[in-house]
Tab-separated table of C-alpha atoms in Angstrom:
chain	number	residue	atom	x	y	z
A	1	UNK	CA	28.571	-0.663	-13.566
A	2	UNK	CA	26.595	-3.771	-15.090
A	3	UNK	CA	25.698	-4.661	-11.798
A	4	UNK	CA	23.944	-0.922	-11.623
A	5	UNK	CA	22.663	-1.666	-14.856
A	6	UNK	CA	21.068	-4.898	-14.140
A	7	UNK	CA	19.447	-3.516	-10.764
A	8	UNK	CA	17.933	-0.575	-12.488
A	9	UNK	CA	16.504	-2.920	-15.407
A	10	UNK	CA	15.180	-5.515	-12.638
A	11	UNK	CA	13.351	-2.708	-10.702
A	12	UNK	CA	11.625	-0.970	-13.708
A	13	UNK	CA	10.651	-4.302	-15.411
A	14	UNK	CA	10.744	-7.570	-13.169
A	15	UNK	CA	10.204	-6.085	-9.238
A	16	UNK	CA	7.963	-3.623	-10.583
A	17	UNK	CA	7.001	-1.548	-7.506
A	18	UNK	CA	3.584	-1.459	-8.566
A	19	UNK	CA	2.840	-4.607	-10.341
A	20	UNK	CA	5.082	-7.086	-8.294
A	21	UNK	CA	5.374	-5.617	-4.581
A	22	UNK	CA	1.475	-3.598	-4.922
A	23	UNK	CA	3.198	-0.010	-3.819
A	24	UNK	CA	1.288	2.980	-4.682
A	25	UNK	CA	-1.888	1.344	-5.819
A	26	UNK	CA	-4.042	4.233	-3.924
A	27	UNK	CA	-2.868	6.984	-6.567
A	28	UNK	CA	-2.690	4.533	-9.582
A	29	UNK	CA	-6.380	3.472	-9.309
A	30	UNK	CA	-7.246	7.274	-8.518
A	31	UNK	CA	-5.517	9.281	-11.493
A	32	UNK	CA	-5.260	6.124	-13.871
A	33	UNK	CA	-8.282	7.745	-16.017
A	34	UNK	CA	-5.982	10.344	-17.244
A	35	UNK	CA	-2.865	9.944	-19.696
A	36	UNK	CA	-1.812	13.770	-18.631
A	37	UNK	CA	-2.135	13.531	-15.091
A	38	UNK	CA	-1.037	9.962	-14.947
A	39	UNK	CA	2.272	11.287	-16.914
A	40	UNK	CA	2.456	14.377	-14.403
A	41	UNK	CA	2.393	12.280	-11.398
A	42	UNK	CA	4.810	9.651	-12.391
A	43	UNK	CA	7.568	12.182	-13.248
A	44	UNK	CA	7.140	13.385	-9.928
A	45	UNK	CA	7.280	9.813	-8.439
A	46	UNK	CA	10.559	9.745	-10.246
A	47	UNK	CA	11.985	12.641	-8.931
A	48	UNK	CA	11.125	12.315	-5.083
A	49	UNK	CA	11.530	8.571	-5.177
A	50	UNK	CA	15.516	9.673	-6.464
A	51	UNK	CA	15.642	12.257	-3.745
A	52	UNK	CA	14.250	10.438	-0.743
A	53	UNK	CA	15.643	7.280	-1.457
A	54	UNK	CA	19.631	8.167	-1.206
A	55	UNK	CA	18.899	11.039	1.518
A	56	UNK	CA	16.875	7.927	3.812
A	57	UNK	CA	19.628	5.983	3.323
A	58	UNK	CA	22.284	8.348	4.514
A	59	UNK	CA	20.184	9.031	7.746
A	60	UNK	CA	19.760	5.260	8.723
A	61	UNK	CA	23.061	4.417	8.229
A	62	UNK	CA	24.523	7.663	9.761
A	63	UNK	CA	21.980	7.921	12.430
A	64	UNK	CA	19.286	4.772	12.801
A	65	UNK	CA	21.645	1.714	11.986
A	66	UNK	CA	22.727	-0.619	15.045
A	67	UNK	CA	26.058	0.592	15.867
A	68	UNK	CA	25.508	3.643	13.705
A	69	UNK	CA	26.218	6.266	16.686
A	70	UNK	CA	29.646	5.014	17.953
A	71	UNK	CA	31.047	8.184	16.534
A	72	UNK	CA	29.239	9.631	19.174
A	73	UNK	CA	30.162	7.375	21.568
A	74	UNK	CA	27.217	5.354	21.534
A	75	UNK	CA	28.277	2.083	20.233
A	76	UNK	CA	25.126	-0.023	21.597
A	77	UNK	CA	22.763	1.961	20.844
A	78	UNK	CA	20.047	0.297	18.303
A	79	UNK	CA	17.501	2.971	17.005
A	80	UNK	CA	16.503	1.165	13.846
A	81	UNK	CA	12.698	0.700	15.392
A	82	UNK	CA	12.180	4.462	14.815
A	83	UNK	CA	12.896	4.362	10.609
A	84	UNK	CA	9.343	4.104	10.309
A	85	UNK	CA	8.464	7.544	11.820
A	86	UNK	CA	12.173	9.623	10.757
A	87	UNK	CA	11.527	7.962	7.275
A	88	UNK	CA	7.816	9.339	6.738
A	89	UNK	CA	9.045	12.799	8.479
A	90	UNK	CA	12.009	12.894	6.031
A	91	UNK	CA	9.577	12.165	2.942
A	92	UNK	CA	6.993	14.597	4.022
A	93	UNK	CA	9.652	17.186	4.581
A	94	UNK	CA	11.919	16.801	1.425
A	95	UNK	CA	8.228	16.819	-0.533
A	96	UNK	CA	7.525	20.050	0.919
A	97	UNK	CA	11.040	21.245	0.392
A	98	UNK	CA	11.117	20.597	-2.956
A	99	UNK	CA	7.644	21.891	-3.581
A	100	UNK	CA	9.081	24.887	-2.222
A	101	UNK	CA	12.180	24.817	-4.381
A	102	UNK	CA	10.670	24.172	-7.784
A	103	UNK	CA	7.922	26.993	-7.324
A	104	UNK	CA	10.684	29.723	-6.604
A	105	UNK	CA	13.024	28.374	-9.292
A	106	UNK	CA	11.168	26.538	-12.459
A	107	UNK	CA	7.187	28.029	-12.320
A	108	UNK	CA	7.222	26.034	-15.407
A	109	UNK	CA	7.807	22.775	-13.861
A	110	UNK	CA	5.314	23.584	-11.088
A	111	UNK	CA	2.790	24.257	-12.937
A	112	UNK	CA	3.282	20.930	-14.219
A	113	UNK	CA	4.445	18.919	-11.403
A	114	UNK	CA	3.109	21.373	-8.683
A	115	UNK	CA	-0.346	19.852	-7.511
A	116	UNK	CA	0.894	15.908	-7.211
A	117	UNK	CA	3.674	16.279	-5.410
A	118	UNK	CA	1.493	16.858	-1.819
A	119	UNK	CA	-0.298	13.869	-3.276
A	120	UNK	CA	3.014	11.715	-2.994
A	121	UNK	CA	3.833	12.474	0.565
A	122	UNK	CA	1.646	9.431	1.612
A	123	UNK	CA	2.426	7.611	-1.264
A	124	UNK	CA	3.094	3.805	-0.187
A	125	UNK	CA	5.580	3.442	-3.516
A	126	UNK	CA	8.072	6.227	-1.692
A	127	UNK	CA	7.967	4.664	1.846
A	128	UNK	CA	8.206	1.491	0.456
A	129	UNK	CA	11.192	2.075	-1.587
A	130	UNK	CA	13.142	3.527	1.058
A	131	UNK	CA	12.126	0.521	3.424
A	132	UNK	CA	13.423	-1.887	0.321
A	133	UNK	CA	16.668	-0.233	0.767
A	134	UNK	CA	17.445	-0.636	4.183
A	135	UNK	CA	15.589	-4.412	4.103
A	136	UNK	CA	17.706	-5.337	1.009
A	137	UNK	CA	21.199	-3.986	2.935
A	138	UNK	CA	21.619	-1.973	-0.901
A	139	UNK	CA	25.039	0.513	-1.186
A	140	UNK	CA	24.485	4.185	-1.465
A	141	UNK	CA	25.213	4.321	-5.263
A	142	UNK	CA	22.524	1.429	-5.698
A	143	UNK	CA	19.709	3.149	-3.202
A	144	UNK	CA	19.765	6.029	-6.039
A	145	UNK	CA	19.402	3.658	-8.776
A	146	UNK	CA	16.760	1.881	-6.637
A	147	UNK	CA	15.506	4.800	-6.413
A	148	UNK	CA	15.665	6.153	-10.339
A	149	UNK	CA	14.565	2.158	-11.617
A	150	UNK	CA	11.110	2.162	-8.868
A	151	UNK	CA	9.959	5.048	-10.182
A	152	UNK	CA	10.349	4.615	-13.930
A	153	UNK	CA	8.529	1.508	-13.078
A	154	UNK	CA	5.972	2.845	-11.509
A	155	UNK	CA	5.780	5.941	-14.556
A	156	UNK	CA	5.406	2.998	-16.868
A	157	UNK	CA	2.765	1.141	-15.152
A	158	UNK	CA	0.587	4.081	-14.626
A	159	UNK	CA	0.882	5.630	-18.170
A	160	UNK	CA	0.250	2.208	-19.978
A	161	UNK	CA	-2.407	1.828	-17.206
A	162	UNK	CA	-4.149	5.664	-18.158
A	163	UNK	CA	-3.737	4.656	-21.753
A	164	UNK	CA	-6.020	1.210	-21.400
A	165	UNK	CA	-8.562	2.677	-19.047
A	166	UNK	CA	-8.926	5.375	-22.312
A	167	UNK	CA	-9.627	2.348	-24.729
A	168	UNK	CA	-11.698	0.678	-22.322
A	169	UNK	CA	-14.370	3.509	-22.215
A	170	UNK	CA	-15.769	2.075	-25.772
A	171	UNK	CA	-15.674	-1.027	-24.383
A	172	UNK	CA	-18.794	-3.106	-23.453
A	173	UNK	CA	-17.812	-4.218	-19.676
A	174	UNK	CA	-20.641	-5.971	-17.604
A	175	UNK	CA	-22.414	-3.925	-15.175
A	176	UNK	CA	-20.759	-4.665	-12.095
A	177	UNK	CA	-17.087	-5.236	-13.348
A	178	UNK	CA	-17.142	-1.566	-14.475
A	179	UNK	CA	-14.638	1.172	-12.364
A	180	UNK	CA	-12.628	-0.664	-9.886
A	181	UNK	CA	-13.123	-3.759	-10.845
A	182	UNK	CA	-11.960	-4.052	-14.315
A	183	UNK	CA	-8.776	-1.826	-13.564
A	184	UNK	CA	-7.907	-4.326	-11.102
A	185	UNK	CA	-8.256	-7.245	-14.495
A	186	UNK	CA	-6.560	-4.952	-16.424
A	187	UNK	CA	-3.712	-4.747	-13.952
A	188	UNK	CA	-3.452	-8.349	-13.229
A	189	UNK	CA	-2.757	-8.718	-17.177
A	190	UNK	CA	-0.444	-5.918	-17.088
A	191	UNK	CA	1.340	-7.850	-14.327
A	192	UNK	CA	1.621	-11.062	-16.119
A	193	UNK	CA	3.459	-8.727	-19.284
A	194	UNK	CA	5.722	-7.808	-16.882
A	195	UNK	CA	6.680	-10.891	-15.188
A	196	UNK	CA	7.372	-11.905	-18.858
A	197	UNK	CA	10.838	-10.493	-18.059
A	198	UNK	CA	11.641	-12.269	-15.513
A	199	UNK	CA	13.646	-15.014	-17.860
A	200	UNK	CA	15.945	-11.902	-19.145
A	201	UNK	CA	19.477	-11.932	-17.232
A	202	UNK	CA	22.126	-9.205	-17.758
B	1	UNK	CA	-30.649	10.807	17.258
B	2	UNK	CA	-30.051	7.128	17.413
B	3	UNK	CA	-29.597	5.445	20.612
B	4	UNK	CA	-26.109	4.258	20.706
B	5	UNK	CA	-26.249	0.479	19.883
B	6	UNK	CA	-28.225	1.164	16.775
B	7	UNK	CA	-25.710	3.778	15.775
B	8	UNK	CA	-23.097	1.461	16.117
B	9	UNK	CA	-24.333	-1.263	14.356
B	10	UNK	CA	-24.965	1.289	11.736
B	11	UNK	CA	-21.336	2.132	11.472
B	12	UNK	CA	-20.319	-1.616	11.487
B	13	UNK	CA	-22.696	-2.688	8.515
B	14	UNK	CA	-21.046	0.566	6.764
B	15	UNK	CA	-17.512	-0.136	7.253
B	16	UNK	CA	-17.416	-4.127	7.134
B	17	UNK	CA	-20.362	-3.902	4.305
B	18	UNK	CA	-22.137	-1.113	2.108
B	19	UNK	CA	-19.082	1.260	2.021
B	20	UNK	CA	-16.219	-1.593	2.681
B	21	UNK	CA	-12.699	1.007	2.220
B	22	UNK	CA	-11.392	-1.994	-0.118
B	23	UNK	CA	-14.238	-3.300	-2.229
B	24	UNK	CA	-16.402	0.484	-2.413
B	25	UNK	CA	-13.864	3.177	-1.310
B	26	UNK	CA	-10.736	1.554	-3.430
B	27	UNK	CA	-8.628	2.237	0.282
B	28	UNK	CA	-5.810	0.497	1.163
B	29	UNK	CA	-5.236	-2.071	-1.136
B	30	UNK	CA	-1.677	-1.153	-1.276
B	31	UNK	CA	-0.880	-3.532	1.260
B	32	UNK	CA	-4.127	-5.483	0.824
B	33	UNK	CA	-2.598	-7.849	-2.231
B	34	UNK	CA	1.188	-7.887	-1.145
B	35	UNK	CA	0.607	-10.293	1.940
B	36	UNK	CA	-2.280	-12.376	0.739
B	37	UNK	CA	0.032	-15.426	-0.559
B	38	UNK	CA	-1.048	-16.835	2.576
B	39	UNK	CA	-3.893	-17.195	5.266
B	40	UNK	CA	-1.484	-16.390	8.313
B	41	UNK	CA	0.242	-14.094	7.135
B	42	UNK	CA	-2.899	-12.194	5.726
B	43	UNK	CA	-4.811	-12.868	9.561
B	44	UNK	CA	-1.860	-11.266	11.345
B	45	UNK	CA	-1.657	-8.130	8.920
B	46	UNK	CA	-5.989	-7.567	9.163
B	47	UNK	CA	-5.316	-7.970	13.056
B	48	UNK	CA	-2.612	-5.201	13.043
B	49	UNK	CA	-4.367	-2.782	10.757
B	50	UNK	CA	-7.804	-3.467	12.677
B	51	UNK	CA	-5.824	-2.399	16.174
B	52	UNK	CA	-3.572	0.611	14.298
B	53	UNK	CA	-6.574	2.163	12.661
B	54	UNK	CA	-9.171	1.837	15.519
B	55	UNK	CA	-6.503	3.325	18.016
B	56	UNK	CA	-5.225	5.497	15.883
B	57	UNK	CA	-8.908	6.662	14.891
B	58	UNK	CA	-9.644	7.215	18.490
B	59	UNK	CA	-6.557	9.326	19.626
B	60	UNK	CA	-6.768	11.763	16.917
B	61	UNK	CA	-10.867	12.329	17.645
B	62	UNK	CA	-9.688	12.624	21.324
B	63	UNK	CA	-7.154	15.455	20.107
B	64	UNK	CA	-9.579	16.659	17.217
B	65	UNK	CA	-10.024	20.204	18.830
B	66	UNK	CA	-6.345	20.659	20.080
B	67	UNK	CA	-4.761	19.816	16.596
B	68	UNK	CA	-4.265	23.011	13.956
B	69	UNK	CA	-5.798	22.631	11.273
B	70	UNK	CA	-2.981	23.396	8.845
B	71	UNK	CA	-0.427	20.723	10.171
B	72	UNK	CA	-3.163	18.051	11.200
B	73	UNK	CA	-1.710	15.488	8.022
B	74	UNK	CA	1.754	15.547	10.087
B	75	UNK	CA	-0.103	14.938	13.273
B	76	UNK	CA	-1.623	12.410	12.272
B	77	UNK	CA	0.706	10.482	10.476
B	78	UNK	CA	3.061	11.150	13.684
B	79	UNK	CA	-0.018	9.180	15.760
B	80	UNK	CA	0.190	6.455	12.767
B	81	UNK	CA	3.646	5.713	12.877
B	82	UNK	CA	3.869	5.592	16.881
B	83	UNK	CA	1.269	2.924	16.545
B	84	UNK	CA	2.932	1.090	13.722
B	85	UNK	CA	6.360	1.164	15.615
B	86	UNK	CA	4.439	-0.455	18.459
B	87	UNK	CA	3.009	-3.103	16.528
B	88	UNK	CA	5.958	-3.642	14.671
B	89	UNK	CA	7.877	-4.269	17.899
B	90	UNK	CA	5.135	-6.916	19.157
B	91	UNK	CA	5.113	-8.766	16.236
B	92	UNK	CA	8.643	-8.993	16.300
B	93	UNK	CA	8.688	-10.139	19.541
B	94	UNK	CA	5.857	-12.951	19.754
B	95	UNK	CA	5.351	-13.616	15.780
B	96	UNK	CA	9.012	-13.287	14.872
B	97	UNK	CA	8.774	-15.307	11.634
B	98	UNK	CA	5.378	-14.145	10.303
B	99	UNK	CA	6.799	-10.762	10.977
B	100	UNK	CA	10.124	-11.750	9.012
B	101	UNK	CA	7.556	-12.617	5.708
B	102	UNK	CA	5.615	-9.339	6.368
B	103	UNK	CA	9.080	-7.784	5.877
B	104	UNK	CA	8.182	-3.811	4.827
B	105	UNK	CA	4.159	-4.580	4.646
B	106	UNK	CA	3.935	-3.563	8.565
B	107	UNK	CA	5.537	-0.539	8.121
B	108	UNK	CA	3.655	0.492	4.897
B	109	UNK	CA	0.598	0.760	7.334
B	110	UNK	CA	1.602	3.948	8.117
B	111	UNK	CA	0.960	5.169	4.350
B	112	UNK	CA	-2.241	2.851	3.680
B	113	UNK	CA	-4.775	5.083	2.502
B	114	UNK	CA	-7.680	3.062	5.091
B	115	UNK	CA	-6.059	4.548	8.218
B	116	UNK	CA	-5.196	7.941	7.120
B	117	UNK	CA	-8.534	8.206	5.286
B	118	UNK	CA	-10.569	7.249	8.457
B	119	UNK	CA	-8.876	9.870	10.545
B	120	UNK	CA	-9.610	12.422	7.854
B	121	UNK	CA	-13.125	11.618	7.088
B	122	UNK	CA	-14.634	10.288	10.485
B	123	UNK	CA	-12.181	10.670	13.208
B	124	UNK	CA	-12.157	14.721	12.776
B	125	UNK	CA	-15.698	15.182	12.841
B	126	UNK	CA	-16.853	12.719	15.366
B	127	UNK	CA	-16.183	11.465	19.404
B	128	UNK	CA	-13.785	9.336	20.058
B	129	UNK	CA	-15.994	6.453	20.650
B	130	UNK	CA	-17.841	6.681	17.490
B	131	UNK	CA	-14.211	6.813	16.104
B	132	UNK	CA	-12.782	3.832	17.562
B	133	UNK	CA	-16.500	1.729	16.365
B	134	UNK	CA	-15.457	3.119	13.136
B	135	UNK	CA	-11.962	1.990	12.931
B	136	UNK	CA	-12.696	-1.185	14.131
B	137	UNK	CA	-15.186	-1.713	11.339
B	138	UNK	CA	-13.363	-0.736	8.833
B	139	UNK	CA	-10.545	-2.624	9.664
B	140	UNK	CA	-12.897	-5.510	9.801
B	141	UNK	CA	-14.249	-4.645	6.081
B	142	UNK	CA	-10.529	-4.574	5.468
B	143	UNK	CA	-9.762	-7.834	6.557
B	144	UNK	CA	-12.622	-9.228	5.099
B	145	UNK	CA	-11.485	-8.821	1.787
B	146	UNK	CA	-7.630	-9.920	2.848
B	147	UNK	CA	-8.609	-13.194	4.097
B	148	UNK	CA	-10.937	-14.049	1.396
B	149	UNK	CA	-8.223	-13.274	-1.195
B	150	UNK	CA	-5.873	-15.119	0.759
B	151	UNK	CA	-7.999	-18.059	1.480
B	152	UNK	CA	-8.309	-18.544	-2.494
B	153	UNK	CA	-4.952	-18.054	-3.106
B	154	UNK	CA	-3.759	-20.044	-0.918
B	155	UNK	CA	-6.180	-22.988	-1.733
B	156	UNK	CA	-5.937	-22.199	-5.742
B	157	UNK	CA	-2.024	-21.683	-5.678
B	158	UNK	CA	-0.791	-24.367	-3.477
B	159	UNK	CA	-4.121	-26.741	-2.594
B	160	UNK	CA	-3.156	-25.623	1.187
B	161	UNK	CA	-5.185	-24.019	4.127
B	162	UNK	CA	-3.159	-22.667	6.880
B	163	UNK	CA	-0.366	-25.151	5.551
B	164	UNK	CA	-1.897	-27.993	5.433
B	165	UNK	CA	-3.150	-29.997	2.195
B	166	UNK	CA	-6.778	-29.781	1.791
B	167	UNK	CA	-7.118	-31.540	-1.485
B	168	UNK	CA	-6.823	-35.434	-0.958
B	169	UNK	CA	-4.769	-36.854	-3.456
B	170	UNK	CA	-7.121	-38.365	-5.697
B	171	UNK	CA	-8.131	-35.392	-7.133
B	172	UNK	CA	-4.757	-34.693	-8.757
B	173	UNK	CA	-4.306	-38.411	-9.512
B	174	UNK	CA	-7.093	-37.671	-11.911
B	175	UNK	CA	-5.729	-34.612	-13.613
B	176	UNK	CA	-5.827	-31.578	-11.239
B	177	UNK	CA	-2.883	-29.148	-10.597
B	178	UNK	CA	-2.358	-26.313	-8.827
B	179	UNK	CA	-2.846	-23.066	-10.441
B	180	UNK	CA	0.533	-21.768	-10.221
B	181	UNK	CA	-0.234	-18.259	-11.382
B	182	UNK	CA	-2.550	-17.777	-8.364
B	183	UNK	CA	0.399	-17.107	-6.309
B	184	UNK	CA	2.099	-14.371	-8.323
B	185	UNK	CA	1.476	-11.291	-8.483
B	186	UNK	CA	-1.281	-11.519	-11.210
B	187	UNK	CA	-3.701	-13.952	-9.538
B	188	UNK	CA	-3.791	-11.171	-6.682
B	189	UNK	CA	-5.141	-8.875	-9.456
B	190	UNK	CA	-7.348	-11.174	-10.758
B	191	UNK	CA	-9.128	-12.248	-7.341
B	192	UNK	CA	-9.791	-8.772	-6.324
B	193	UNK	CA	-11.036	-7.740	-9.234
B	194	UNK	CA	-13.392	-10.649	-9.636
B	195	UNK	CA	-14.516	-10.283	-5.640
B	196	UNK	CA	-15.622	-6.871	-6.614
B	197	UNK	CA	-17.767	-8.137	-9.278
B	198	UNK	CA	-19.552	-10.459	-6.599
B	199	UNK	CA	-19.675	-7.973	-4.389
B	200	UNK	CA	-21.265	-5.156	-6.399
B	201	UNK	CA	-23.705	-7.670	-8.075
B	202	UNK	CA	-25.032	-9.320	-4.674
B	203	UNK	CA	-25.598	-5.619	-2.888
B	204	UNK	CA	-26.883	-3.780	-5.487
B	205	UNK	CA	-24.717	-0.714	-4.876
B	206	UNK	CA	-25.085	2.102	-7.169
B	207	UNK	CA	-22.410	2.216	-9.575
B	208	UNK	CA	-20.569	5.130	-10.919
B	209	UNK	CA	-21.690	6.712	-14.052
B	210	UNK	CA	-19.239	6.816	-17.073
């Protein structure tokens, strides 16, 4: 239990998917101008990550990993090279399915999350998390925790960025640095702040 | 209608400098930063991305009249993902060490906004040869930023260039120190922010109004 909690904290702060591994930057820059949009997208990312990361774990360990097909009589087959195309297809399909389910059963949630879901299918953070799960040999439970933690870290980063950007609109930024340039500098400062947590062990 | 060679030149200049995908269109920085701690990984990554962009643009463009528009994203992703798998296998076969260091970031070329962005914005509306040139141009534009960032990070962070120490010992003797921050994540953000500033001041690109 303690290990899982520590993994969660680690993926939220120290190994923050956005500020330490630079995943999901594209949408980070695009929507970090507005706090409401950023919050909506952030929650959608947590939601999708918590689902896709264990599903991809099941598919990888049940079908693709070396020797995974031994139940079907093919112990020598190694399909792990197919992981990229499988993961991206699973993510795209799941995002589509989640969107339809939410639309059917919770119109309220759909109104707030719906527009962001298609955007998420091509967010590097989602594919990156699934690939990290394989790369780091997480167990099934760990993959759920890691997915949720990464999503939470992403939400934290993008919402604070949106808040800072809002304040910055009153600041006198040098002309060439406006927009993208200053966003990167601020992200750098935030990354330094998040690194502060790296001394903490649980 | 321009003749062929000046049209290609225009596409190239646009991709590499005036509409540089990283600095101007803010695409593809997801992966651009993580692999820039060392020159060698940055160069391999640039090469992989340039080839994937060029070939995916060409293939998608030659299929553009056949792909129904409502499933085009999936079709594009399938093309890109197949090319990435090929790239990854080649890297594993010939550059095993570097492919280990790049870890998941070769796979993340699939979701790199440059590849999909060029497919959507250019390849769907132009012929295969133009799209190929456009892919090369944008790949090189990305490489330019990536290699510049990697050069600065490796030089300032570890005092090395391609793994060889280039800063003479006498400079360390008078008190120079490597900047440990540059090797860590924040260094990449700072350098890319400052590079964008430099580029904006150089070319006089019109800025977005607040």
